[in-house]
mmCIF file of C-alpha atoms in Angstrom:
data_model
loop_
_atom_site.group_PDB
_atom_site.id
_atom_site.type_symbol
_atom_site.label_atom_id
_atom_site.label_comp_id
_atom_site.label_asym_id
_atom_site.label_seq_id
_atom_site.Cartn_x
_atom_site.Cartn_y
_atom_site.Cartn_z
ATOM 1 C CA MET B 1 -10.079 22.342 -6.758
ATOM 2 C CA LEU B 2 -7.627 20.087 -4.901
ATOM 3 C CA ALA B 3 -3.926 20.392 -5.653
ATOM 4 C CA VAL B 4 -1.431 18.189 -3.815
ATOM 5 C CA ARG B 5 2.207 18.904 -4.622
ATOM 6 C CA GLY B 6 5.359 17.052 -3.582
ATOM 7 C CA LEU B 7 3.637 15.290 -0.691
ATOM 8 C CA THR B 8 6.203 13.374 1.376
ATOM 9 C CA LYS B 9 5.691 11.456 4.605
ATOM 10 C CA SER B 10 7.937 9.011 6.464
ATOM 11 C CA PHE B 11 7.365 6.937 9.578
ATOM 12 C CA GLY B 12 10.735 6.809 11.276
ATOM 13 C CA ALA B 13 13.239 5.743 8.640
ATOM 14 C CA THR B 14 10.549 4.231 6.410
ATOM 15 C CA PRO B 15 9.253 6.456 3.586
ATOM 16 C CA ALA B 16 5.504 5.993 3.071
ATOM 17 C CA VAL B 17 4.866 8.711 0.482
ATOM 18 C CA VAL B 18 7.536 10.364 -1.671
ATOM 19 C CA GLY B 19 6.893 13.460 -3.802
ATOM 20 C CA VAL B 20 3.271 12.671 -4.659
ATOM 21 C CA ASP B 21 1.261 15.051 -6.882
ATOM 22 C CA VAL B 22 -2.528 14.639 -7.121
ATOM 23 C CA ASP B 23 -5.177 16.940 -8.597
ATOM 24 C CA VAL B 24 -8.973 16.761 -8.406
ATOM 25 C CA GLU B 25 -11.088 19.189 -10.411
ATOM 26 C CA ALA B 26 -14.509 20.349 -9.246
ATOM 27 C CA GLY B 27 -17.027 17.601 -10.008
ATOM 28 C CA GLU B 28 -14.321 15.133 -11.077
ATOM 29 C CA SER B 29 -13.960 11.582 -9.748
ATOM 30 C CA VAL B 30 -10.349 10.405 -9.434
ATOM 31 C CA GLY B 31 -9.275 6.913 -8.448
ATOM 32 C CA LEU B 32 -6.153 6.453 -6.308
ATOM 33 C CA VAL B 33 -5.059 2.845 -6.723
ATOM 34 C CA GLY B 34 -2.074 0.614 -6.147
ATOM 35 C CA PRO B 35 -0.933 -2.493 -4.266
ATOM 36 C CA ASN B 36 -1.158 -2.780 -0.496
ATOM 37 C CA GLY B 37 1.444 -0.577 1.170
ATOM 38 C CA ALA B 38 1.638 1.833 -1.760
ATOM 39 C CA GLY B 39 0.874 4.816 0.507
ATOM 40 C CA LYS B 40 -2.671 5.607 -0.637
ATOM 41 C CA THR B 41 -4.313 5.992 2.771
ATOM 42 C CA THR B 42 -1.350 8.049 3.985
ATOM 43 C CA VAL B 43 -2.058 10.495 1.161
ATOM 44 C CA LEU B 44 -5.708 10.809 2.230
ATOM 45 C CA ASN B 45 -4.698 11.260 5.873
ATOM 46 C CA CYS B 46 -2.353 14.086 4.900
ATOM 47 C CA ILE B 47 -5.022 15.760 2.763
ATOM 48 C CA PHE B 48 -7.589 15.577 5.575
ATOM 49 C CA GLY B 49 -5.162 16.687 8.270
ATOM 50 C CA GLN B 50 -4.917 13.510 10.322
ATOM 51 C CA LEU B 51 -1.220 13.370 9.469
ATOM 52 C CA ARG B 52 1.211 16.250 9.005
ATOM 53 C CA PRO B 53 3.391 15.665 5.919
ATOM 54 C CA ASP B 54 7.146 16.086 6.151
ATOM 55 C CA ALA B 55 7.152 18.091 2.915
ATOM 56 C CA GLY B 56 4.812 19.250 0.187
ATOM 57 C CA SER B 57 1.588 21.240 0.075
ATOM 58 C CA VAL B 58 -2.172 20.677 0.052
ATOM 59 C CA GLU B 59 -4.290 23.401 -1.554
ATOM 60 C CA LEU B 60 -8.062 23.761 -1.838
ATOM 61 C CA ASP B 61 -9.142 26.333 -4.416
ATOM 62 C CA GLY B 62 -5.660 27.830 -4.310
ATOM 63 C CA ARG B 63 -5.651 28.149 -0.520
ATOM 64 C CA ASP B 64 -2.952 26.298 1.407
ATOM 65 C CA ILE B 65 -4.800 24.186 3.990
ATOM 66 C CA GLY B 66 -1.775 22.162 5.081
ATOM 67 C CA ARG B 67 -1.658 23.702 8.557
ATOM 68 C CA LEU B 68 -5.397 23.683 9.248
ATOM 69 C CA PRO B 69 -6.862 21.202 11.754
ATOM 70 C CA THR B 70 -9.122 18.467 10.425
ATOM 71 C CA TRP B 71 -12.359 20.113 11.590
ATOM 72 C CA ARG B 72 -11.569 23.309 9.691
ATOM 73 C CA ARG B 73 -10.838 21.369 6.514
ATOM 74 C CA ALA B 74 -14.202 19.643 6.961
ATOM 75 C CA ARG B 75 -15.986 22.983 7.267
ATOM 76 C CA LEU B 76 -14.294 24.140 4.064
ATOM 77 C CA GLY B 77 -16.102 21.289 2.294
ATOM 78 C CA VAL B 78 -13.857 18.223 2.598
ATOM 79 C CA ALA B 79 -15.560 14.991 3.749
ATOM 80 C CA ARG B 80 -14.140 11.567 4.499
ATOM 81 C CA THR B 81 -15.113 7.907 4.765
ATOM 82 C CA TYR B 82 -12.848 5.203 6.156
ATOM 83 C CA GLN B 83 -11.696 1.718 5.237
ATOM 84 C CA ARG B 84 -12.506 0.664 8.794
ATOM 85 C CA LEU B 85 -16.174 1.329 9.447
ATOM 86 C CA GLU B 86 -16.644 4.312 11.782
ATOM 87 C CA ILE B 87 -20.175 4.477 13.208
ATOM 88 C CA PHE B 88 -21.984 5.022 16.518
ATOM 89 C CA PRO B 89 -23.846 1.743 17.176
ATOM 90 C CA GLU B 90 -26.388 3.238 19.591
ATOM 91 C CA LEU B 91 -27.499 6.028 17.252
ATOM 92 C CA THR B 92 -30.210 5.671 14.640
ATOM 93 C CA VAL B 93 -29.517 6.084 10.947
ATOM 94 C CA ARG B 94 -31.035 9.586 10.889
ATOM 95 C CA ASP B 95 -29.189 10.620 14.059
ATOM 96 C CA HIS B 96 -25.857 9.942 12.337
ATOM 97 C CA LEU B 97 -26.744 12.567 9.758
ATOM 98 C CA ILE B 98 -28.080 15.048 12.325
ATOM 99 C CA VAL B 99 -24.816 14.809 14.278
ATOM 100 C CA ALA B 100 -22.827 15.420 11.089
ATOM 101 C CA LEU B 101 -24.916 18.492 10.228
ATOM 102 C CA ARG B 102 -24.466 20.000 13.684
ATOM 103 C CA VAL B 103 -20.743 19.380 13.801
ATOM 104 C CA HIS B 104 -20.342 20.901 10.350
ATOM 105 C CA ARG B 105 -22.375 24.001 11.115
ATOM 106 C CA GLY B 106 -21.093 24.505 14.657
ATOM 107 C CA GLY B 107 -22.780 26.708 17.228
ATOM 108 C CA THR B 108 -24.858 24.005 18.948
ATOM 109 C CA ARG B 109 -24.428 24.096 22.716
ATOM 110 C CA LEU B 110 -23.040 20.861 24.072
ATOM 111 C CA TRP B 111 -24.987 21.089 27.358
ATOM 112 C CA ARG B 112 -28.289 21.099 25.463
ATOM 113 C CA ASP B 113 -27.362 17.865 23.702
ATOM 114 C CA LEU B 114 -26.221 16.273 26.970
ATOM 115 C CA LEU B 115 -29.539 17.139 28.626
ATOM 116 C CA GLY B 116 -31.575 15.880 25.666
ATOM 117 C CA MET B 117 -32.877 19.383 24.922
ATOM 118 C CA SER B 118 -31.693 19.621 21.335
ATOM 119 C CA ALA B 119 -34.422 17.873 19.366
ATOM 120 C CA PRO B 120 -33.769 17.948 15.597
ATOM 121 C CA GLY B 121 -35.415 20.857 13.799
ATOM 122 C CA ARG B 122 -37.460 20.586 10.639
ATOM 123 C CA GLU B 123 -34.616 21.853 8.464
ATOM 124 C CA GLU B 124 -32.209 19.291 9.911
ATOM 125 C CA ILE B 125 -34.671 16.444 9.403
ATOM 126 C CA ALA B 126 -35.395 17.563 5.840
ATOM 127 C CA ALA B 127 -31.697 17.760 4.973
ATOM 128 C CA ALA B 128 -31.035 14.338 6.488
ATOM 129 C CA ASP B 129 -34.037 12.681 4.877
ATOM 130 C CA SER B 130 -33.183 13.999 1.417
ATOM 131 C CA VAL B 131 -29.892 12.079 1.577
ATOM 132 C CA LEU B 132 -31.567 9.005 3.055
ATOM 133 C CA VAL B 133 -34.020 8.981 0.141
ATOM 134 C CA ALA B 134 -31.154 9.221 -2.371
ATOM 135 C CA LEU B 135 -29.455 6.203 -0.785
ATOM 136 C CA GLY B 136 -32.615 4.169 -0.206
ATOM 137 C CA LEU B 137 -32.330 4.402 3.582
ATOM 138 C CA LEU B 138 -35.415 6.373 4.541
ATOM 139 C CA GLU B 139 -37.345 3.325 5.768
ATOM 140 C CA LEU B 140 -34.466 2.632 8.180
ATOM 141 C CA ALA B 141 -34.189 6.212 9.467
ATOM 142 C CA ASP B 142 -35.240 5.368 13.042
ATOM 143 C CA VAL B 143 -33.363 2.055 13.303
ATOM 144 C CA PRO B 144 -30.193 1.899 15.468
ATOM 145 C CA VAL B 145 -27.272 1.024 13.222
ATOM 146 C CA ALA B 146 -26.260 -1.785 15.600
ATOM 147 C CA ALA B 147 -29.202 -3.717 14.154
ATOM 148 C CA LEU B 148 -28.044 -3.314 10.552
ATOM 149 C CA GLY B 149 -25.700 -5.329 8.343
ATOM 150 C CA LEU B 150 -22.318 -4.177 7.089
ATOM 151 C CA GLY B 151 -23.600 -3.204 3.642
ATOM 152 C CA VAL B 152 -26.239 -0.860 5.071
ATOM 153 C CA CYS B 153 -23.756 0.564 7.579
ATOM 154 C CA ARG B 154 -21.443 1.441 4.699
ATOM 155 C CA LEU B 155 -24.327 3.414 3.167
ATOM 156 C CA VAL B 156 -24.945 5.161 6.496
ATOM 157 C CA GLU B 157 -21.294 6.220 6.635
ATOM 158 C CA LEU B 158 -21.513 7.537 3.078
ATOM 159 C CA ALA B 159 -24.748 9.398 3.869
ATOM 160 C CA ARG B 160 -23.158 10.982 6.941
ATOM 161 C CA ALA B 161 -20.205 12.155 4.846
ATOM 162 C CA VAL B 162 -22.302 13.849 2.154
ATOM 163 C CA VAL B 163 -25.216 15.290 4.172
ATOM 164 C CA ALA B 164 -23.398 18.603 4.683
ATOM 165 C CA GLN B 165 -22.944 18.902 0.892
ATOM 166 C CA PRO B 166 -19.129 18.685 0.727
ATOM 167 C CA ARG B 167 -17.281 19.855 -2.343
ATOM 168 C CA LEU B 168 -14.691 17.069 -2.062
ATOM 169 C CA LEU B 169 -15.225 13.500 -0.837
ATOM 170 C CA LEU B 170 -12.246 11.383 0.227
ATOM 171 C CA ALA B 171 -13.450 7.765 0.099
ATOM 172 C CA ASP B 172 -11.087 5.101 1.441
ATOM 173 C CA GLU B 173 -12.180 1.659 0.195
ATOM 174 C CA PRO B 174 -15.919 2.248 0.754
ATOM 175 C CA THR B 175 -16.736 -1.290 -0.454
ATOM 176 C CA SER B 176 -14.338 -3.026 1.957
ATOM 177 C CA GLY B 177 -15.921 -6.147 3.451
ATOM 178 C CA LEU B 178 -18.933 -6.184 1.132
ATOM 179 C CA ASP B 179 -20.000 -9.062 -1.090
ATOM 180 C CA GLU B 180 -20.077 -8.771 -4.868
ATOM 181 C CA GLN B 181 -23.675 -7.559 -5.131
ATOM 182 C CA GLU B 182 -23.319 -5.079 -2.260
ATOM 183 C CA THR B 183 -20.143 -3.772 -3.872
ATOM 184 C CA ARG B 184 -21.868 -3.156 -7.205
ATOM 185 C CA ASP B 185 -24.843 -1.509 -5.510
ATOM 186 C CA LEU B 186 -22.718 0.831 -3.406
ATOM 187 C CA ALA B 187 -20.500 1.736 -6.351
ATOM 188 C CA GLY B 188 -23.540 2.690 -8.424
ATOM 189 C CA LEU B 189 -24.969 4.820 -5.620
ATOM 190 C CA LEU B 190 -21.605 6.472 -5.036
ATOM 191 C CA ARG B 191 -21.271 7.440 -8.688
ATOM 192 C CA SER B 192 -24.841 8.725 -9.016
ATOM 193 C CA LEU B 193 -24.561 10.699 -5.773
ATOM 194 C CA GLN B 194 -21.232 12.199 -6.798
ATOM 195 C CA ARG B 195 -22.621 13.328 -10.142
ATOM 196 C CA ALA B 196 -25.946 14.575 -8.785
ATOM 197 C CA ARG B 197 -24.265 16.713 -6.120
ATOM 198 C CA GLY B 198 -21.345 17.853 -8.272
ATOM 199 C CA MET B 199 -18.762 16.682 -5.746
ATOM 200 C CA GLY B 200 -15.153 16.113 -6.504
ATOM 201 C CA MET B 201 -14.072 12.686 -5.276
ATOM 202 C CA LEU B 202 -10.760 10.980 -4.547
ATOM 203 C CA LEU B 203 -11.462 7.257 -4.266
ATOM 204 C CA ILE B 204 -9.190 4.506 -2.963
ATOM 205 C CA GLU B 205 -10.418 1.124 -4.165
ATOM 206 C CA HIS B 206 -8.763 -2.259 -4.796
ATOM 207 C CA ASP B 207 -11.533 -3.608 -7.027
ATOM 208 C CA LEU B 208 -10.398 -2.320 -10.425
ATOM 209 C CA ALA B 209 -13.759 -3.111 -12.042
ATOM 210 C CA ILE B 210 -15.365 -0.690 -9.585
ATOM 211 C CA VAL B 211 -12.668 1.887 -10.275
ATOM 212 C CA GLU B 212 -13.303 1.640 -14.012
ATOM 213 C CA ALA B 213 -17.045 2.143 -13.469
ATOM 214 C CA VAL B 214 -16.859 5.008 -10.986
ATOM 215 C CA VAL B 215 -13.949 7.328 -11.831
ATOM 216 C CA ASP B 216 -13.037 9.728 -14.635
ATOM 217 C CA ARG B 217 -9.291 9.442 -14.157
ATOM 218 C CA VAL B 218 -6.842 7.177 -12.309
ATOM 219 C CA VAL B 219 -3.640 7.845 -10.370
ATOM 220 C CA VAL B 220 -1.554 4.743 -9.633
ATOM 221 C CA MET B 221 0.884 4.523 -6.716
ATOM 222 C CA ASP B 222 3.550 1.966 -5.930
ATOM 223 C CA LEU B 223 6.065 2.023 -3.082
ATOM 224 C CA GLY B 224 4.998 5.534 -2.083
ATOM 225 C CA ARG B 225 5.334 7.126 -5.517
ATOM 226 C CA VAL B 226 3.006 7.937 -8.406
ATOM 227 C CA VAL B 227 3.909 5.633 -11.292
ATOM 228 C CA ALA B 228 1.095 6.454 -13.739
ATOM 229 C CA SER B 229 -1.794 8.866 -14.253
ATOM 230 C CA GLY B 230 -4.465 9.104 -16.916
ATOM 231 C CA SER B 231 -7.574 7.329 -18.117
ATOM 232 C CA PHE B 232 -8.276 3.837 -16.813
ATOM 233 C CA ASP B 233 -7.238 2.193 -20.093
ATOM 234 C CA GLU B 234 -4.055 4.262 -20.307
ATOM 235 C CA VAL B 235 -2.791 3.454 -16.849
ATOM 236 C CA MET B 236 -3.692 -0.237 -17.044
ATOM 237 C CA ALA B 237 -1.541 -0.491 -20.171
ATOM 238 C CA ALA B 238 1.458 1.224 -18.552
ATOM 239 C CA PRO B 239 4.429 -1.112 -17.925
ATOM 240 C CA ALA B 240 5.010 0.337 -14.438
ATOM 241 C CA VAL B 241 1.424 -0.496 -13.470
ATOM 242 C CA ARG B 242 1.692 -4.047 -14.828
ATOM 243 C CA ARG B 243 4.861 -4.557 -12.802
ATOM 244 C CA ALA B 244 3.218 -3.175 -9.654
ATOM 245 C CA TYR B 245 0.152 -5.408 -9.939
ATOM 246 C CA LEU B 246 1.395 -8.466 -11.798
ATOM 247 C CA GLY B 247 5.152 -8.467 -11.292
ATOM 248 C CA VAL B 248 5.659 -8.610 -15.064
ATOM 249 C CA PRO B 249 6.508 -5.966 -17.714
#
């Protein structure tokens, strides 16, 4: 479904990503891991269109999407969460999902929203609430997210990303800032949601125990390059991975 080939991106004279290849099949969960500064988030930004690579290609179902703006990639079925929490504090939990649905579908007149004339329809509420039920958030549907803790806000961000039924989810450290129990809970929900909806997923995560539990395959980066790819056990045994993480062969 996703095919990234020869992806290269530099910032000035500093190479961030060099010749990276990454594939994600439909319904497959792939972990993208590596030490800090390995270039993982840069890869996601290039896939989603927030950065323009210097070289290489990004294809979705055989279609080159490398020149498309971010919003068009989203409407083709690519969703994204961020390492830094991105929410609207004044909106309720359900409103986050309604906004995502309307942006994805397009066609809603801005002036109606500004004048408060665009009340959510039954179909929108049903679509939003089905995701809230799956993530255990329905009881908080009408609560402004400013009143919620970080762990719940992470779930809201995940719900907003998947409410439009994307085919590919790009998840950048979704457990960042969470405690051990919150991390385990979110990882379990992420895996069950990914399987239930048949999404492909490219996951950046530093907690290798979570990676082992959530993904089907792992791609390891170091210093902007892919140094290993395969099953979790295979890549963790690779000498290049041990050097990257432990500094030893």
